[in-house]
PDB file of C-alpha atoms in Angstrom:
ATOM      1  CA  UNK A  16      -3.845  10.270  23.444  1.00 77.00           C
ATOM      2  CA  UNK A  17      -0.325   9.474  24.120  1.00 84.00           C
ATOM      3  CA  UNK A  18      -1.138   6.124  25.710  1.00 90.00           C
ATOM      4  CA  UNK A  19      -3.259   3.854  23.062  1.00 91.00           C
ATOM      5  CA  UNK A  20      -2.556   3.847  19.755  1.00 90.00           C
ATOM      6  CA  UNK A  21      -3.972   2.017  16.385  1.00 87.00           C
ATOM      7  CA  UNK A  22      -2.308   0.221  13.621  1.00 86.00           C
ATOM      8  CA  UNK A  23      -4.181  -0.689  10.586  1.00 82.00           C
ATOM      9  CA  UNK A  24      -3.497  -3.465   8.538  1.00 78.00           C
ATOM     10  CA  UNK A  25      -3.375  -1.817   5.282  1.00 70.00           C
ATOM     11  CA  UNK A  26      -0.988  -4.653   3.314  1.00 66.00           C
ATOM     12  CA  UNK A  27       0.583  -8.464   3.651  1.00 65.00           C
ATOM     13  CA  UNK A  28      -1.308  -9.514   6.503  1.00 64.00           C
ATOM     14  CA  UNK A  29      -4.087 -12.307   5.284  1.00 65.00           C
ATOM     15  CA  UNK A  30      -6.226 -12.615   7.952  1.00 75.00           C
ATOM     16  CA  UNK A  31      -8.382 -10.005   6.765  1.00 78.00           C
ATOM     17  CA  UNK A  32     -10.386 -10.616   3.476  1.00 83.00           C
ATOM     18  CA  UNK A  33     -10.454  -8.323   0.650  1.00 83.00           C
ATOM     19  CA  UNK A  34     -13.863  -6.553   1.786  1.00 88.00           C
ATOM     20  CA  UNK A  35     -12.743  -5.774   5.101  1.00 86.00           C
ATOM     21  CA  UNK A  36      -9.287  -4.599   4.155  1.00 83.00           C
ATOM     22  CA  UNK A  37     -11.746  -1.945   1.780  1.00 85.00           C
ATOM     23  CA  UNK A  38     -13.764  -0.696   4.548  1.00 88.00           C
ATOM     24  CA  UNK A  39     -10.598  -0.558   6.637  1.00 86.00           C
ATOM     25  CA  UNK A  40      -8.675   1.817   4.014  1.00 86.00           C
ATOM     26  CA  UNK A  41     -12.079   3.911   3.240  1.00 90.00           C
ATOM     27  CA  UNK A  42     -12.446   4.594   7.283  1.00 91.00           C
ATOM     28  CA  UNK A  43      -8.692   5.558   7.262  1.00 89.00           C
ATOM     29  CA  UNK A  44      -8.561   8.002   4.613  1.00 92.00           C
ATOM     30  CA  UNK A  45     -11.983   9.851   6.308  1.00 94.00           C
ATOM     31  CA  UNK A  46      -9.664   9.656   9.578  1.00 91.00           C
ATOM     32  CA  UNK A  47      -6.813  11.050   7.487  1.00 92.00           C
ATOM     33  CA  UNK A  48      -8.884  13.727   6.087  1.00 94.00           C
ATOM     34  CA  UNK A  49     -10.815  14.831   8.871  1.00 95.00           C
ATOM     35  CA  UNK A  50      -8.533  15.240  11.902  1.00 92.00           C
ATOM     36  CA  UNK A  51      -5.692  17.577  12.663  1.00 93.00           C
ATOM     37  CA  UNK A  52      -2.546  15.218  12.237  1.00 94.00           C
ATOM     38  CA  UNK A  53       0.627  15.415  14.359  1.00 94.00           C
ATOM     39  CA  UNK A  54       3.806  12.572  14.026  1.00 94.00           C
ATOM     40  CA  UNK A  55       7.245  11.868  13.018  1.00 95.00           C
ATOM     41  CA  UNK A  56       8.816  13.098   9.527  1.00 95.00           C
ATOM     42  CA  UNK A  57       5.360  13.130   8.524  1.00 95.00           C
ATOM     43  CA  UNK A  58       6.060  14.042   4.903  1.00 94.00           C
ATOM     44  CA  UNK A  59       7.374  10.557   4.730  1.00 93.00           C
ATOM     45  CA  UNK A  60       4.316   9.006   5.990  1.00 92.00           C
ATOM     46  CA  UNK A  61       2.169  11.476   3.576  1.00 93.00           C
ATOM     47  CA  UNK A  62       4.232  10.485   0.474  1.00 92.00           C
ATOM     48  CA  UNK A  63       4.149   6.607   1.316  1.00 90.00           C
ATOM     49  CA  UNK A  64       0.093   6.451   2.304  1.00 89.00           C
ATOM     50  CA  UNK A  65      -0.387   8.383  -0.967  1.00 90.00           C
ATOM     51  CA  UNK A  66       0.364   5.352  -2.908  1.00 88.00           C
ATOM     52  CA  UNK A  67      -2.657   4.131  -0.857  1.00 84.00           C
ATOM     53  CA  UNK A  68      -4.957   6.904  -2.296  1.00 86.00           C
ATOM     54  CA  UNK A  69      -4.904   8.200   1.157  1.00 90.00           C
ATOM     55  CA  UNK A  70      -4.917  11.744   1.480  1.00 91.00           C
ATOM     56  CA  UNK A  71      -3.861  13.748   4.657  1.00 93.00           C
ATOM     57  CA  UNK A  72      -6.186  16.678   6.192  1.00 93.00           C
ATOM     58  CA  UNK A  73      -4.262  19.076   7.930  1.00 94.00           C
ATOM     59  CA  UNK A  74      -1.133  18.435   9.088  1.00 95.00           C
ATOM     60  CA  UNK A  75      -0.154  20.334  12.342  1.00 96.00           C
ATOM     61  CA  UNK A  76       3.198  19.074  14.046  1.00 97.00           C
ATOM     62  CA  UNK A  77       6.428  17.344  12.715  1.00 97.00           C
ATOM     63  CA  UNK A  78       8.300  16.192  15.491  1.00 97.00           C
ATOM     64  CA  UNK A  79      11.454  15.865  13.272  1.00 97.00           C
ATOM     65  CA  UNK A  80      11.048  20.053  12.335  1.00 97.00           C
ATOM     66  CA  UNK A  81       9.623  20.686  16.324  1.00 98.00           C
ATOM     67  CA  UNK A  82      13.426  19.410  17.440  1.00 97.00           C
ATOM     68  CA  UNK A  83      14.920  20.881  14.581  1.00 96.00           C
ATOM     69  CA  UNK A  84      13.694  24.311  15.750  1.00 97.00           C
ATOM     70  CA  UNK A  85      14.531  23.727  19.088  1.00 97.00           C
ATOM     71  CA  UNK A  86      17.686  22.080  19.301  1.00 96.00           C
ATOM     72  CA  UNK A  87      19.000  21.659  15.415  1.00 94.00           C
ATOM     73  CA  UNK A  88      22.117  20.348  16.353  1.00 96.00           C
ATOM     74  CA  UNK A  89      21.013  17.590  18.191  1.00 96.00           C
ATOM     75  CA  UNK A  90      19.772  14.071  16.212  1.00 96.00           C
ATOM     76  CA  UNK A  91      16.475  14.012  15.431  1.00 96.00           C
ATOM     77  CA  UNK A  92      15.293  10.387  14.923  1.00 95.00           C
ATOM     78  CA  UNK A  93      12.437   8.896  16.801  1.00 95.00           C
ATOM     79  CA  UNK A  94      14.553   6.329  18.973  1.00 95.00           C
ATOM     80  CA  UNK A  95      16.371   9.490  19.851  1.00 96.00           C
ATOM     81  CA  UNK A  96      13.744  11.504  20.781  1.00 97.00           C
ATOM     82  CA  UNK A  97      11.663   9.027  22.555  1.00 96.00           C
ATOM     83  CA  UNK A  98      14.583   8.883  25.024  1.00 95.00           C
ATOM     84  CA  UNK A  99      14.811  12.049  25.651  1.00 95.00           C
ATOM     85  CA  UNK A 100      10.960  13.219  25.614  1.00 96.00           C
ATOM     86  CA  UNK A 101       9.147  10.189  26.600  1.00 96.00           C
ATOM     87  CA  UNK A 102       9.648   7.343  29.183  1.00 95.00           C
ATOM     88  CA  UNK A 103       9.129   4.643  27.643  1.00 94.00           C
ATOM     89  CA  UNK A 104      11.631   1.695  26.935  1.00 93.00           C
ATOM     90  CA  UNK A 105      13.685   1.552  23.620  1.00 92.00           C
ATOM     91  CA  UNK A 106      11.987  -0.263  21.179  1.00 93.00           C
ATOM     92  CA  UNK A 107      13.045   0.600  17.609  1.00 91.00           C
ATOM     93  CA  UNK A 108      14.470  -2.535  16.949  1.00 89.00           C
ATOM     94  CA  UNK A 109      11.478  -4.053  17.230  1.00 88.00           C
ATOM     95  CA  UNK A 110      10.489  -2.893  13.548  1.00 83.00           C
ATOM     96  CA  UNK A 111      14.138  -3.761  12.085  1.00 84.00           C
ATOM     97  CA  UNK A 112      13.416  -7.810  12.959  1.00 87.00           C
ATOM     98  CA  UNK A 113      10.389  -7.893  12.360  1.00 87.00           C
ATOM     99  CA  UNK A 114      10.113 -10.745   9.629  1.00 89.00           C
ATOM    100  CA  UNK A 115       6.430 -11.506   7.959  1.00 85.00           C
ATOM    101  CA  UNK A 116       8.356 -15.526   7.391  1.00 88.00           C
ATOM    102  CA  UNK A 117       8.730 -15.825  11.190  1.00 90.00           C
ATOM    103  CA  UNK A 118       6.797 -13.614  13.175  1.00 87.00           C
ATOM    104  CA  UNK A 119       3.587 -12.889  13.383  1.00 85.00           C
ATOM    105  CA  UNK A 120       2.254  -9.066  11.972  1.00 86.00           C
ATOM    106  CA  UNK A 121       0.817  -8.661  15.556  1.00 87.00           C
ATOM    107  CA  UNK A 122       4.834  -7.632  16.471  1.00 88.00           C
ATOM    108  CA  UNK A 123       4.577  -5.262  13.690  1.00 88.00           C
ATOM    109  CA  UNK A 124       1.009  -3.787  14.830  1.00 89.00           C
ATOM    110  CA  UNK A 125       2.555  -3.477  18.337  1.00 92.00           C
ATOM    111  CA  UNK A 126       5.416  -1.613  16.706  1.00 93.00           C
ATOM    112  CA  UNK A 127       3.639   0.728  15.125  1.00 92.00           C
ATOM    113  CA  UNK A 128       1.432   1.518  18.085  1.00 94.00           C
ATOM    114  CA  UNK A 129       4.576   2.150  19.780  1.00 95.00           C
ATOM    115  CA  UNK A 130       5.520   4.769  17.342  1.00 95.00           C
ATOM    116  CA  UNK A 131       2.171   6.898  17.276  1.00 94.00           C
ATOM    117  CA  UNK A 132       2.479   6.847  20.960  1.00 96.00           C
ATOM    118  CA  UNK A 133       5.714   8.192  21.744  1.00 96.00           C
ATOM    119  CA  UNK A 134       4.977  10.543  18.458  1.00 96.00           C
ATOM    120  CA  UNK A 135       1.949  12.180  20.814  1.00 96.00           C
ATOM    121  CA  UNK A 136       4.226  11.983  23.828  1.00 97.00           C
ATOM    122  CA  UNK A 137       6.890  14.088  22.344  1.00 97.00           C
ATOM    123  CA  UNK A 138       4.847  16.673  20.752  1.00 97.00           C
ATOM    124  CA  UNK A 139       3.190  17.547  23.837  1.00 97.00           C
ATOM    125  CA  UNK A 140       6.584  17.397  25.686  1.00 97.00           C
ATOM    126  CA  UNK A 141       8.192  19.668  22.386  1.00 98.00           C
ATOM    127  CA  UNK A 142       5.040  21.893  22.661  1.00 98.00           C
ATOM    128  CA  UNK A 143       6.081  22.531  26.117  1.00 98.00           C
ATOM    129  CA  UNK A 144       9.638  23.615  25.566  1.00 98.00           C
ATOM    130  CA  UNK A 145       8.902  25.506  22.572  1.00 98.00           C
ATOM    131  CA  UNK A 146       6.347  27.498  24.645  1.00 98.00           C
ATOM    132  CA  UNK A 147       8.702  28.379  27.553  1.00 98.00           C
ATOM    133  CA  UNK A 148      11.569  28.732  25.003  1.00 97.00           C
ATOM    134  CA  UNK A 149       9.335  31.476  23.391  1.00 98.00           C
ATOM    135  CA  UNK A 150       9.358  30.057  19.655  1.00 98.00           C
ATOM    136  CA  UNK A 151       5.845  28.231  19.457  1.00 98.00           C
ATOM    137  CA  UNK A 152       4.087  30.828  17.510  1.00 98.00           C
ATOM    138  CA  UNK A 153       7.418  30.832  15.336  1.00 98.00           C
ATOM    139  CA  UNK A 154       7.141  26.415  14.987  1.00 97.00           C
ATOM    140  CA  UNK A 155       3.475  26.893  14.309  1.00 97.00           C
ATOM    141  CA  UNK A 156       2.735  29.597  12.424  1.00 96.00           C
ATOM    142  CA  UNK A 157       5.955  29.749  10.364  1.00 96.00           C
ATOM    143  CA  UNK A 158       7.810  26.167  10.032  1.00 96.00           C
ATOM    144  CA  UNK A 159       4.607  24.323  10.178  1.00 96.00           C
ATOM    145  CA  UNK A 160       2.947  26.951   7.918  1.00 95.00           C
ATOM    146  CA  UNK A 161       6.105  26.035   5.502  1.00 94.00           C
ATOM    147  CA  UNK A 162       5.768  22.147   5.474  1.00 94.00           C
ATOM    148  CA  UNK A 163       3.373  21.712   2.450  1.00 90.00           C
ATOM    149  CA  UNK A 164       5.458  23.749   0.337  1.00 91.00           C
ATOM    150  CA  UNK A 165       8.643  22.463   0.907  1.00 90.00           C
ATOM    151  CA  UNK A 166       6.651  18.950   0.505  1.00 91.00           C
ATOM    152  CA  UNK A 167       5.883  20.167  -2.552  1.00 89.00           C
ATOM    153  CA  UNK A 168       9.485  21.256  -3.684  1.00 89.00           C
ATOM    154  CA  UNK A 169      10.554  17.360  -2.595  1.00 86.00           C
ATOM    155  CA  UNK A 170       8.019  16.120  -4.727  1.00 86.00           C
ATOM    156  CA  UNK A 171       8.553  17.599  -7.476  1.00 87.00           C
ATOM    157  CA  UNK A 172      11.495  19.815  -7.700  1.00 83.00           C
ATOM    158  CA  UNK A 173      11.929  23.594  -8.330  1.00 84.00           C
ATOM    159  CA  UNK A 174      11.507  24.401 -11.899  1.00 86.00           C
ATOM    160  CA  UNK A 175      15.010  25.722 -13.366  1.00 89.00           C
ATOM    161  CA  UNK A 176      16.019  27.655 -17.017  1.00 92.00           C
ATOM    162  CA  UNK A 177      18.677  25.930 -17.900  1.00 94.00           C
ATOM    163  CA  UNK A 178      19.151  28.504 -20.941  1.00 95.00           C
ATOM    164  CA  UNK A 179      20.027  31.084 -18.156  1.00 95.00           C
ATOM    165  CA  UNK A 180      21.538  28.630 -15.892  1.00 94.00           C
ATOM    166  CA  UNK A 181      24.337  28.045 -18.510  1.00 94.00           C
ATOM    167  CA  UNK A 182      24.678  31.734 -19.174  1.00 94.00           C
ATOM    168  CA  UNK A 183      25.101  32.361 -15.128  1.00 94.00           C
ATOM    169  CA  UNK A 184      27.591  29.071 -15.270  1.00 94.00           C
ATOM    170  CA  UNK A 185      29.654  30.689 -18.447  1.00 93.00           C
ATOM    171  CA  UNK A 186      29.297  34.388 -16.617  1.00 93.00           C
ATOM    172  CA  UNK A 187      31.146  33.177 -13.501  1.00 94.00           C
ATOM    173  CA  UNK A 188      33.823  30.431 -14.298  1.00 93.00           C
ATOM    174  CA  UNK A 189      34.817  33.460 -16.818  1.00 88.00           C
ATOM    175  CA  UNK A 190      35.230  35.645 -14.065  1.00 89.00           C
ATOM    176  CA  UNK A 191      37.535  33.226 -12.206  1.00 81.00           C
TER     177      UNK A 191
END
């Protein structure tokens, strides 16, 4: 909601027992699957919490593609945007020194709390300029409409022939 957020202990943290870790993982993934997901370079988060078996349901806003679209020549990190979107205090250190020998995976829970939140705060803030900017429809129904494909594409590539590939390369460098 922009305010609250959750972290789930997924890995390294031992406080949690095998079983519970389970049920914790099978609850996520029906999350995951069921609700209409929004956050930051999310195709990073998909490809990482696949190794997980968890699967993504429908995936709705990018905040690194919503500032792309609106202002591509600005950065597009999430310290960067939390400044500008949100007003909440900088914090993306926090994550950097985190250390599982010295601190305790509480500061790393808090940290990732920290980054769903300003996530929401931003889209809704991005949602707003895109509206009055006149390119939602265009963010949502034609970059967001894009983002599995070109997930897709990073995955796995484009498929070349490299038998017409060469004869291209030959064509042109003997036109030179």
């Amino acid at each position: 909601d922009g305010f609250r957020g959750i972290s789930i202990p997924a890995y390294g943290d031992t406080d949690y027992d095998l079983t519970d870790r389970a049920r914790m993982m099978y609850l996520t993934s029906q999350l995951l699957l069921e609700r209409k997901l929004c956050n930051q370079n999310i195709g990073y988060d998909k490809r990482i919490s696949q190794r997980f078996g968890l699967m993504f349901g429908e995936i709705v806003w990018d905040t690194m593609l919503a500032q792309h679209t609106l202002t591509c020549e600005f950065p597009k990190d999430l310290g960067f945007l939390t400044s500008i979107h949100t007003d909440m205090s900088y914090y993306k250190d926090e994550g950097h020194e985190f250390n599982p020998s010295v601190n305790s995976y509480d500061k790393l829970y808090e940290y990732n709390c920290k980054d769903a939140i300003s996530a929401f705060q931003i889209m809704i803030k991005q949602e707003a300029d895109l509206k009055d900017m006149g390119m939602y429809e265009f963010f949502t129904q034609f970059v967001m409409k894009l983002f599995n494909m070109y997930y897709d594409i990073d995955s796995c590539g484009i498929p070349q022939d490299i038998i017409k590939k060469d004869e291209l390369l030959s064509k042109y460098e003997g036109l030179r």
